[in-house]
PDB file of C-alpha atoms in Angstrom:
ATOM      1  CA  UNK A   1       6.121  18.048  25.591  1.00  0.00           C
ATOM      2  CA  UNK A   2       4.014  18.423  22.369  1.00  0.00           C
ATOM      3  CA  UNK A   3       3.072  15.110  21.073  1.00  0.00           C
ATOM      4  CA  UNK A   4       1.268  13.668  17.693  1.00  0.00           C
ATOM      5  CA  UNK A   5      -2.578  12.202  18.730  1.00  0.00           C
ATOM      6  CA  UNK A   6      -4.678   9.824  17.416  1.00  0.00           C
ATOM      7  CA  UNK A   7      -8.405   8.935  17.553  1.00  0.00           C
ATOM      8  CA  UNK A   8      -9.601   6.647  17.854  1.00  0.00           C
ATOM      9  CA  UNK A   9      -7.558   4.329  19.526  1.00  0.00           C
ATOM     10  CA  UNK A  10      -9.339   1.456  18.101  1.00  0.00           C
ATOM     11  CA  UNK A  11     -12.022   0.534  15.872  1.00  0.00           C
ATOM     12  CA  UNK A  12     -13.915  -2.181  13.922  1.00  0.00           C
ATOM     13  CA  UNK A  13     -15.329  -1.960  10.775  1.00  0.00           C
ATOM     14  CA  UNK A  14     -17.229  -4.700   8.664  1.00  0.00           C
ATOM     15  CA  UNK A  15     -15.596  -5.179   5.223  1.00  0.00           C
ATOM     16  CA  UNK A  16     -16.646  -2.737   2.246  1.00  0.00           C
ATOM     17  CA  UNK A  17     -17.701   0.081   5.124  1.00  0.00           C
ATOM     18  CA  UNK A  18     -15.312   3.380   4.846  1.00  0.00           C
ATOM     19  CA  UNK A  19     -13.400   4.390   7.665  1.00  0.00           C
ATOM     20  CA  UNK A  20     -11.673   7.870   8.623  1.00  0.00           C
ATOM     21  CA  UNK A  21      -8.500   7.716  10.849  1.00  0.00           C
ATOM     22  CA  UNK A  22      -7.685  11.427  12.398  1.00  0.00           C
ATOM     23  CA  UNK A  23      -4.699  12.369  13.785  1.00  0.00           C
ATOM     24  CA  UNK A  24      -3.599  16.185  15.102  1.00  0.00           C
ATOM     25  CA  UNK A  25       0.013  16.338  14.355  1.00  0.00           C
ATOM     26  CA  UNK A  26       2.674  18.455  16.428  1.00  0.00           C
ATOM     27  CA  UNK A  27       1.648  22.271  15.710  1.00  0.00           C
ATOM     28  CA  UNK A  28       4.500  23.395  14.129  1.00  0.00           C
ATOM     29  CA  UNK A  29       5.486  20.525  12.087  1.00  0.00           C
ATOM     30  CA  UNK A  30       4.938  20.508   8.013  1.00  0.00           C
ATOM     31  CA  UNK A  31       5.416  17.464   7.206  1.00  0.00           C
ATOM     32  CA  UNK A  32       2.366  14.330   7.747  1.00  0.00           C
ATOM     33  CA  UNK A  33       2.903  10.600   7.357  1.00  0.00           C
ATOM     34  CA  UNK A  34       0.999   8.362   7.928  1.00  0.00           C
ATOM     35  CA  UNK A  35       2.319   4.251   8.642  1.00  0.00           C
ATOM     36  CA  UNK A  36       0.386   0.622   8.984  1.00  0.00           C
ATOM     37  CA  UNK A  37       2.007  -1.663  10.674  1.00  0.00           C
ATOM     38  CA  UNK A  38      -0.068  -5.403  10.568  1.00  0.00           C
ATOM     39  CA  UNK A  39       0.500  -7.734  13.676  1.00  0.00           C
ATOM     40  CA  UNK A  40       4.070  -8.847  14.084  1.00  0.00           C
ATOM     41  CA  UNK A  41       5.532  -7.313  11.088  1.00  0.00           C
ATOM     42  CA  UNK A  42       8.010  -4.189  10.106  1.00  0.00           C
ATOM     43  CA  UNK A  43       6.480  -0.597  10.105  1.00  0.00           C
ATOM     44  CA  UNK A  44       5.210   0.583   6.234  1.00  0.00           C
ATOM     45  CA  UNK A  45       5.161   3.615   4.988  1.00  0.00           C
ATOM     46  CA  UNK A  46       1.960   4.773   3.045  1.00  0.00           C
ATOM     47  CA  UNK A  47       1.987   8.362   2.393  1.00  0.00           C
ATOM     48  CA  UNK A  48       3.440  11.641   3.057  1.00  0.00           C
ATOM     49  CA  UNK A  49       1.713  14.976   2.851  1.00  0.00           C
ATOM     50  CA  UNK A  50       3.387  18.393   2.370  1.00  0.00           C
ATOM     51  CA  UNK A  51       2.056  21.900   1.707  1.00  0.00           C
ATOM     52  CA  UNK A  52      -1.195  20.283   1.510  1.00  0.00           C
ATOM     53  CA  UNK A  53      -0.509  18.158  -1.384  1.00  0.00           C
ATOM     54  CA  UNK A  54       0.915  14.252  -0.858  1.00  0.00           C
ATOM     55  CA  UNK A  55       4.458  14.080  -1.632  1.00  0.00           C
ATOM     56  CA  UNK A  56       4.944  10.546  -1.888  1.00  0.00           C
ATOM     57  CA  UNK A  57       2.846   7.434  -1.513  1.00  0.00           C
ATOM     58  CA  UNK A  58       3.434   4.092  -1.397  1.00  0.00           C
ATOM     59  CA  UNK A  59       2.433   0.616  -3.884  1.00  0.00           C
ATOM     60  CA  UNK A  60       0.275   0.216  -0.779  1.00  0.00           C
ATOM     61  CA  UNK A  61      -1.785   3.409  -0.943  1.00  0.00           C
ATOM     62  CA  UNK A  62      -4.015   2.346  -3.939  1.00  0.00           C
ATOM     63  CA  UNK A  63      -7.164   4.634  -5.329  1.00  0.00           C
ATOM     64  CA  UNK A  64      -9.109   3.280  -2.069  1.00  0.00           C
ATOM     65  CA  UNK A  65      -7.059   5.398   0.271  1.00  0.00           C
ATOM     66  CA  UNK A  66      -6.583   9.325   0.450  1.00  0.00           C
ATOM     67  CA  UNK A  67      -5.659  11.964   3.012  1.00  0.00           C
ATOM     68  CA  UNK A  68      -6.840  15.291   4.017  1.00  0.00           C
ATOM     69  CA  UNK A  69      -5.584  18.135   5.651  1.00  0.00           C
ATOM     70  CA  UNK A  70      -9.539  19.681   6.469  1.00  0.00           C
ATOM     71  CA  UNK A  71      -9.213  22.495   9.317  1.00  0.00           C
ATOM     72  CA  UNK A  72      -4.896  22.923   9.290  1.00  0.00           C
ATOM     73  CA  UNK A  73      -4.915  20.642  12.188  1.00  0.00           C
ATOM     74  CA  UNK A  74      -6.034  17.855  11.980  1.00  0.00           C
ATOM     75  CA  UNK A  75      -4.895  15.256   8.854  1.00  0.00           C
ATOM     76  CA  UNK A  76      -6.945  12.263   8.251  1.00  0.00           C
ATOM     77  CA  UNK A  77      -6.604   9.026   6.847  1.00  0.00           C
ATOM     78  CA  UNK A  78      -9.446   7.664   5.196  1.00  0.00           C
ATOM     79  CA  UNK A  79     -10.103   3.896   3.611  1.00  0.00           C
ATOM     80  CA  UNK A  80     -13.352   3.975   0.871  1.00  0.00           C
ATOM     81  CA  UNK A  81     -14.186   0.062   0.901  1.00  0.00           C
ATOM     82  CA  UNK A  82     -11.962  -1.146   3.562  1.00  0.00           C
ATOM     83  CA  UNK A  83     -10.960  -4.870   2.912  1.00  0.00           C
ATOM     84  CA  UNK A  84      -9.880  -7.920   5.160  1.00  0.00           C
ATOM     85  CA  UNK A  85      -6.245  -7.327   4.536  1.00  0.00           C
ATOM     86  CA  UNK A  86      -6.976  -3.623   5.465  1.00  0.00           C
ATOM     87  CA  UNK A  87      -6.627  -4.692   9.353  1.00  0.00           C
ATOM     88  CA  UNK A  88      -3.357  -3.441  11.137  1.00  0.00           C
ATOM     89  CA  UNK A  89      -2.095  -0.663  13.545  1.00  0.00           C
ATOM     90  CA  UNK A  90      -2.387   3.052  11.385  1.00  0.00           C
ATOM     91  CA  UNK A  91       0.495   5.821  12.642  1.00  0.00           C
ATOM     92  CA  UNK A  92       0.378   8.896  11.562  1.00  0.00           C
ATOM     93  CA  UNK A  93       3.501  10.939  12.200  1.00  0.00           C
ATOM     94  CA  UNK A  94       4.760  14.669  11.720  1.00  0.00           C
ATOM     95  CA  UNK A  95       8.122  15.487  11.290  1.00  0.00           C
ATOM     96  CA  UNK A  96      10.262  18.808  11.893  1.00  0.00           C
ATOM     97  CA  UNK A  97      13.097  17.061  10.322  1.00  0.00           C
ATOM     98  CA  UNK A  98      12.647  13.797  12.957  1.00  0.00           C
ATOM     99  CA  UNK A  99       9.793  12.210  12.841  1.00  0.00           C
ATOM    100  CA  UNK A 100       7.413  11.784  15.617  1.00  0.00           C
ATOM    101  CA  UNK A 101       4.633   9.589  16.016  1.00  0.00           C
ATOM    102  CA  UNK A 102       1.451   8.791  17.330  1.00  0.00           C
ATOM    103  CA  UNK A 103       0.175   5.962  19.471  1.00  0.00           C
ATOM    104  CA  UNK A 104      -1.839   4.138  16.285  1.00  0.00           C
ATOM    105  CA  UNK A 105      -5.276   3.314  15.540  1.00  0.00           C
ATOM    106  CA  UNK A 106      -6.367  -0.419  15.753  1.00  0.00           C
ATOM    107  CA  UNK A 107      -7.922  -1.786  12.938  1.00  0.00           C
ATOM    108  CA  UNK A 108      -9.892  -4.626  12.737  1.00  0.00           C
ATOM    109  CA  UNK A 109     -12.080  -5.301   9.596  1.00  0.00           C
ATOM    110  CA  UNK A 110     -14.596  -8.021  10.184  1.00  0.00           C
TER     111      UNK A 110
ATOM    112  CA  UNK B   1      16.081   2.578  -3.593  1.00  0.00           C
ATOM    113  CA  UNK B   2      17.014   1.920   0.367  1.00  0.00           C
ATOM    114  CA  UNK B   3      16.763  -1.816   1.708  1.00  0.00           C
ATOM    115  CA  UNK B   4      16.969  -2.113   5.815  1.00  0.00           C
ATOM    116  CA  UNK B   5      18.185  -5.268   7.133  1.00  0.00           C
ATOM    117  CA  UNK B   6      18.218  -5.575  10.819  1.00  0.00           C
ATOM    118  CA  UNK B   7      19.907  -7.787  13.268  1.00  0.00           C
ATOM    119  CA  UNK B   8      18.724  -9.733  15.753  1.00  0.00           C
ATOM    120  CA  UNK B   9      15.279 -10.216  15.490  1.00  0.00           C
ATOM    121  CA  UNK B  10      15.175 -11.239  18.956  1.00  0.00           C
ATOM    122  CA  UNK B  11      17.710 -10.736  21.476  1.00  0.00           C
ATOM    123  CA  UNK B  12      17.572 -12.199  25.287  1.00  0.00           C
ATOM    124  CA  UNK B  13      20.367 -10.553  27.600  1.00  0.00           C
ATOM    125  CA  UNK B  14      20.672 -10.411  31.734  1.00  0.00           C
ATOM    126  CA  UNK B  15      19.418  -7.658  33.447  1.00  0.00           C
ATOM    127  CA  UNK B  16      22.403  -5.180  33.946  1.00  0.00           C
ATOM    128  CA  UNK B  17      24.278  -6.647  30.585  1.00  0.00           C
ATOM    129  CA  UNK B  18      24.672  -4.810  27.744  1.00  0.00           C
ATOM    130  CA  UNK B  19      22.482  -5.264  23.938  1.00  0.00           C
ATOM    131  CA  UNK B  20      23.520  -4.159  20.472  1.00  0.00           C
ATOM    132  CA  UNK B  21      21.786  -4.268  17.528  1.00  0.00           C
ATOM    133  CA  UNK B  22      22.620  -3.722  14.478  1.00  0.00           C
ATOM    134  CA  UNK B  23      21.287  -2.788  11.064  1.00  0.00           C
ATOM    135  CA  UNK B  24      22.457  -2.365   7.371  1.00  0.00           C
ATOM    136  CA  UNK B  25      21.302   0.099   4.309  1.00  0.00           C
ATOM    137  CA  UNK B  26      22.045  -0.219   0.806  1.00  0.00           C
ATOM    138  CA  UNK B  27      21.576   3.897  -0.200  1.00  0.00           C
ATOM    139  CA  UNK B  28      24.861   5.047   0.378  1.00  0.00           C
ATOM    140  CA  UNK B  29      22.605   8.651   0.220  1.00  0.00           C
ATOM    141  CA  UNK B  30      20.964   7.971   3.199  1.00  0.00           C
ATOM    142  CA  UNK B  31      21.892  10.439   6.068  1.00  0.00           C
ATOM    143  CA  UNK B  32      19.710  10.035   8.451  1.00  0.00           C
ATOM    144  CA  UNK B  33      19.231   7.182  10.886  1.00  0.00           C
ATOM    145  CA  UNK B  34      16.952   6.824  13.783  1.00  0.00           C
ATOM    146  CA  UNK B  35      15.843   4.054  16.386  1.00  0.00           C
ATOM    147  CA  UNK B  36      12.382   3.924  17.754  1.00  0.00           C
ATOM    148  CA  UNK B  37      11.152   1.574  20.677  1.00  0.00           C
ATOM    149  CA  UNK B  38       7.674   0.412  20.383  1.00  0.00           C
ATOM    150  CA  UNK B  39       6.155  -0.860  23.920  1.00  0.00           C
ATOM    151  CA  UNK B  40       3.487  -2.822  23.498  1.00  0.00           C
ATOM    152  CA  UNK B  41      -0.006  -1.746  22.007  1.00  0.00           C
ATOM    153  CA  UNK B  42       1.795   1.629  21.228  1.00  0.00           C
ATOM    154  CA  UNK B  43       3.406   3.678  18.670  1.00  0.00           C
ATOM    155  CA  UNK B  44       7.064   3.398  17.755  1.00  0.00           C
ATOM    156  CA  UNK B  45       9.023   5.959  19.999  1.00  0.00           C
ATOM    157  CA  UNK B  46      12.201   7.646  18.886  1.00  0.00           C
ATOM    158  CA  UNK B  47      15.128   6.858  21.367  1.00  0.00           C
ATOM    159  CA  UNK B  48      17.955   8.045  19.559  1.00  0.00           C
ATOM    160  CA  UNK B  49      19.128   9.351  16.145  1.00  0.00           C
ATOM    161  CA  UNK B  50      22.024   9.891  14.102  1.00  0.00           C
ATOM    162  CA  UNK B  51      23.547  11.907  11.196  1.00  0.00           C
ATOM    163  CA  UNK B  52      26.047  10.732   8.957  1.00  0.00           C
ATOM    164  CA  UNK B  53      28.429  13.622   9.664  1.00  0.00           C
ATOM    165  CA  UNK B  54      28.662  11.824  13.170  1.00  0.00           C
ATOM    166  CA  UNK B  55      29.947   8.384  13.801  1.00  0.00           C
ATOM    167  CA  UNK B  56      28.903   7.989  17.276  1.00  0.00           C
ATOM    168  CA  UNK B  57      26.244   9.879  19.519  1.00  0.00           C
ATOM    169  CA  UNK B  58      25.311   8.976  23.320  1.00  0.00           C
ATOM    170  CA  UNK B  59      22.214   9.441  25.627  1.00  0.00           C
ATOM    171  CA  UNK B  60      22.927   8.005  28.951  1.00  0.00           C
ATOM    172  CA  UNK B  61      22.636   4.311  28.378  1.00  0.00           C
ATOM    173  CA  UNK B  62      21.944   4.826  24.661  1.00  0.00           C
ATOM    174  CA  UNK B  63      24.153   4.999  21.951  1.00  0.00           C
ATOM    175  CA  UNK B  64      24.433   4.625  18.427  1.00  0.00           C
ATOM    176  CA  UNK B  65      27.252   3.984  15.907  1.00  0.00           C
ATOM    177  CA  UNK B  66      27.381   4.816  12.620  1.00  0.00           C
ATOM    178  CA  UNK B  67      29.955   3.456  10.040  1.00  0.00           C
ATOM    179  CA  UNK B  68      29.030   4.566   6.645  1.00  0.00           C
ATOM    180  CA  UNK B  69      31.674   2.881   4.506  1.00  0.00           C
ATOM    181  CA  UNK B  70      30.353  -0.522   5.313  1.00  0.00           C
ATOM    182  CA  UNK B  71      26.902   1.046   5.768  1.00  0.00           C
ATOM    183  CA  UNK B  72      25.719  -0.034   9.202  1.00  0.00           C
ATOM    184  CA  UNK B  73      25.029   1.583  12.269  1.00  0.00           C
ATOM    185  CA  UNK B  74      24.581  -0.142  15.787  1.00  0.00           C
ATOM    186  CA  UNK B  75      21.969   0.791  18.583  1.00  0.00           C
ATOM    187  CA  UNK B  76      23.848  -0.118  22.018  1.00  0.00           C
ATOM    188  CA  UNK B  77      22.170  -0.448  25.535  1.00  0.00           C
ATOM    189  CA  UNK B  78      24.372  -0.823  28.528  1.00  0.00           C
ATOM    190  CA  UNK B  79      23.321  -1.510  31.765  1.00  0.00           C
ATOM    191  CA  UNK B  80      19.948  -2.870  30.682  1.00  0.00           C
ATOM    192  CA  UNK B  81      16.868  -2.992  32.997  1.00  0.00           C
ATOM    193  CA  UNK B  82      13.527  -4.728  32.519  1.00  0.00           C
ATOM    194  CA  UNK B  83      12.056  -1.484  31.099  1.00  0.00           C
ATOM    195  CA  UNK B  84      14.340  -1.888  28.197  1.00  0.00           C
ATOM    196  CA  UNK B  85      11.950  -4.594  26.944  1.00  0.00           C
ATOM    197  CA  UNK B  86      10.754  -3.829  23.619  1.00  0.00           C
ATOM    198  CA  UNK B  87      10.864  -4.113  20.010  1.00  0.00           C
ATOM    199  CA  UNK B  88      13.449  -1.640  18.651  1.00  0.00           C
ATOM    200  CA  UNK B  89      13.305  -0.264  15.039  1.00  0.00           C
ATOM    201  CA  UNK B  90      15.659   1.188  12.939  1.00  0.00           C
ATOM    202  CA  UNK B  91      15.069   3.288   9.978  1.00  0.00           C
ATOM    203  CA  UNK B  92      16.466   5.061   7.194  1.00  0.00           C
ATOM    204  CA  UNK B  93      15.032   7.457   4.428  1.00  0.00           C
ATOM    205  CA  UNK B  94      15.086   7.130   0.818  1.00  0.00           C
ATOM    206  CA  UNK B  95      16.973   9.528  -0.957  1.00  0.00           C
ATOM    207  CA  UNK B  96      13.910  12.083  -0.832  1.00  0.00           C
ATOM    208  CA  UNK B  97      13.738  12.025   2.979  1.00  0.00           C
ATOM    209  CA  UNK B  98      10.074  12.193   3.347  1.00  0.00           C
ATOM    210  CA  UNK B  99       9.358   8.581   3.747  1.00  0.00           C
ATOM    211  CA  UNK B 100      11.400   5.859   5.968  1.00  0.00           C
ATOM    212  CA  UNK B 101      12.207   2.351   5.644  1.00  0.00           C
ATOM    213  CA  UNK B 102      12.316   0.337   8.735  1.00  0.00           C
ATOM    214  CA  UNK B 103      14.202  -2.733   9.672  1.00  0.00           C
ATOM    215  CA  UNK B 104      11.839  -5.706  10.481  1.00  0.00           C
ATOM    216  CA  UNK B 105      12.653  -5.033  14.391  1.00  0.00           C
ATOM    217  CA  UNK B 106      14.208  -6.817  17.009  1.00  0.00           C
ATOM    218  CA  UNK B 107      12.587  -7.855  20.063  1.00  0.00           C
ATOM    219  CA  UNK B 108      14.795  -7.290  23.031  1.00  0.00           C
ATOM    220  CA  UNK B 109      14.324  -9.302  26.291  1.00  0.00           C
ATOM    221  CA  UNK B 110      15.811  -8.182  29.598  1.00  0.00           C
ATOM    222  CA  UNK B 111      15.943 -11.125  31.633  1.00  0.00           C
ATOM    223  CA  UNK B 112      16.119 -10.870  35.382  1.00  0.00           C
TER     224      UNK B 112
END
C-alpha cells in the first residue's frame, strides 16, 4: 500500500540554525500539507500546497517558514532561524481527497 | 471558521467493552469528517471517515455516526482489545477543504 515518508525521523538543531524537513508524498496525490504537533497537544495545521503554489497557511507559518516542491516528488519543509518554541513532531500529509500522513519528524531545538 | 471540540480526553474501558467518542463542529459547511489513531512516536493514522450525505458508516469494529443537525459525530469501538490503545483524533475541514482542524484527542485505555 503506497504510503507518505518522512526523513528524517528525528533531528536536533541548536537555535537560529535552519533546518529542511523532506517528505515524498503518495505519487498520485496533488495536494501537500504539512502539520506540527508539540508534545501532548492537538495536531496544527501549517500549510497546504497545490499546483505548486501554497494554498493556505496558517498564523503559525510566519516569514521564517516556506515549502518547496524541488524535483515533483519530494516537498520540503524548511525553518530559516529555527527557535525554542520551534520543537514538536512535523507531518506532512498528501491527500487524494483523504488525507494521509506520514510518520513525523522529531524536532528538538537546543 | 470551524471550532472542534472533542470528548473524552481520556477514556479507560475493559478489554472486550465497547468506547465512543464524540466530537462537535461549529461550520455547519463542513462535510467531511475523519478519525485518525496515533500510536505512539507515530503519525496520526486514518481509521475511518465519513461524509455528511451518510449518517452512519461501519468497518468491522469501527464505526462512526454522524448527526449534522446538532453537529456531532461519534467514533464507536466495540469489542475493544489492548491494541485499541491510542490517542484518537477527529477532524474536520474549513469550508475550503484543504486544511483540517483537529479535536484536542482522546486517549483511549483498554484495560485488561
Amino acid at each position: 500500500e503506497p504510503e507518505v515518508t518522512q526523513t528524517p525521523s528525528h533531528q536536533v538543531t541548536q537555535m537560529g540554525q535552519e533546518v529542511i524537513l523532506r517528505c515524498v508524498p503518495i505519487s498520485n496525490h496533488l495536494y501537500f500539507y504539512w502539520y506540527r504537533q508539540i508534545l501532548g497537544q492537538k495536531v496544527e495545521f501549517l500549510v497546504s500546497f497545490y499546483n505548486n503554489e501554497i494554498s493556505e497557511k496558517s498564523e503559525i507559518f510566519d516569514d521564517q517558514f516556506s515549502v518547496e516542491r524541488p524535483d515533483g516528488s519530494n516537498f520540503t519543509l524548511k525553518i530559516r532561524s529555527t527557535k525554542l518554541e520551534d520543537s514538536a513532531m512535523y507531518f506532512c500529509a498528501s491527500s487524494d481527497g483523504t488525507q494521509y500522513f506520514g510518520p513525523g519528524t522529531r524536532l528538538l531545538v537546543l | 471558521g470551524e471550532n472542534v471540540e472533542q470528548h473524552p480526553s481520556t477514556l479507560s474501558v475493559q478489554e472486550g467493552d465497547s468506547a465512543v467518542i464524540k466530537c462537535t463542529y461549529s461550520d455547519s459547511a463542513s462535510n467531511y469528517f475523519p478519525w485518525y489513531k496515533q500510536e505512539l512516536g507515530k503519525g496520526p493514522q486514518l481509521i475511518i471517515d465519513i461524509r455528511s450525505n451518510v449518517g452512519e458508516k461501519k468497518d468491522q469494529r469501527i464505526a462512526v455516526t454522524l448527526n449534522k443537525t446538532a453537529k456531532h459525530f461519534s467514533l464507536h469501538i466495540t469489542e475493544t482489545q489492548p491494541e485499541d490503545s491510542a490517542v484518537y483524533f477527529c477532524a474536520a475541514p474549513l469550508d475550503s477543504n484543504y486544511q483540517l482542524i483537529w479535536g484536542a484527542g482522546t486517549k483511549l485505555i483498554i484495560k485488561p
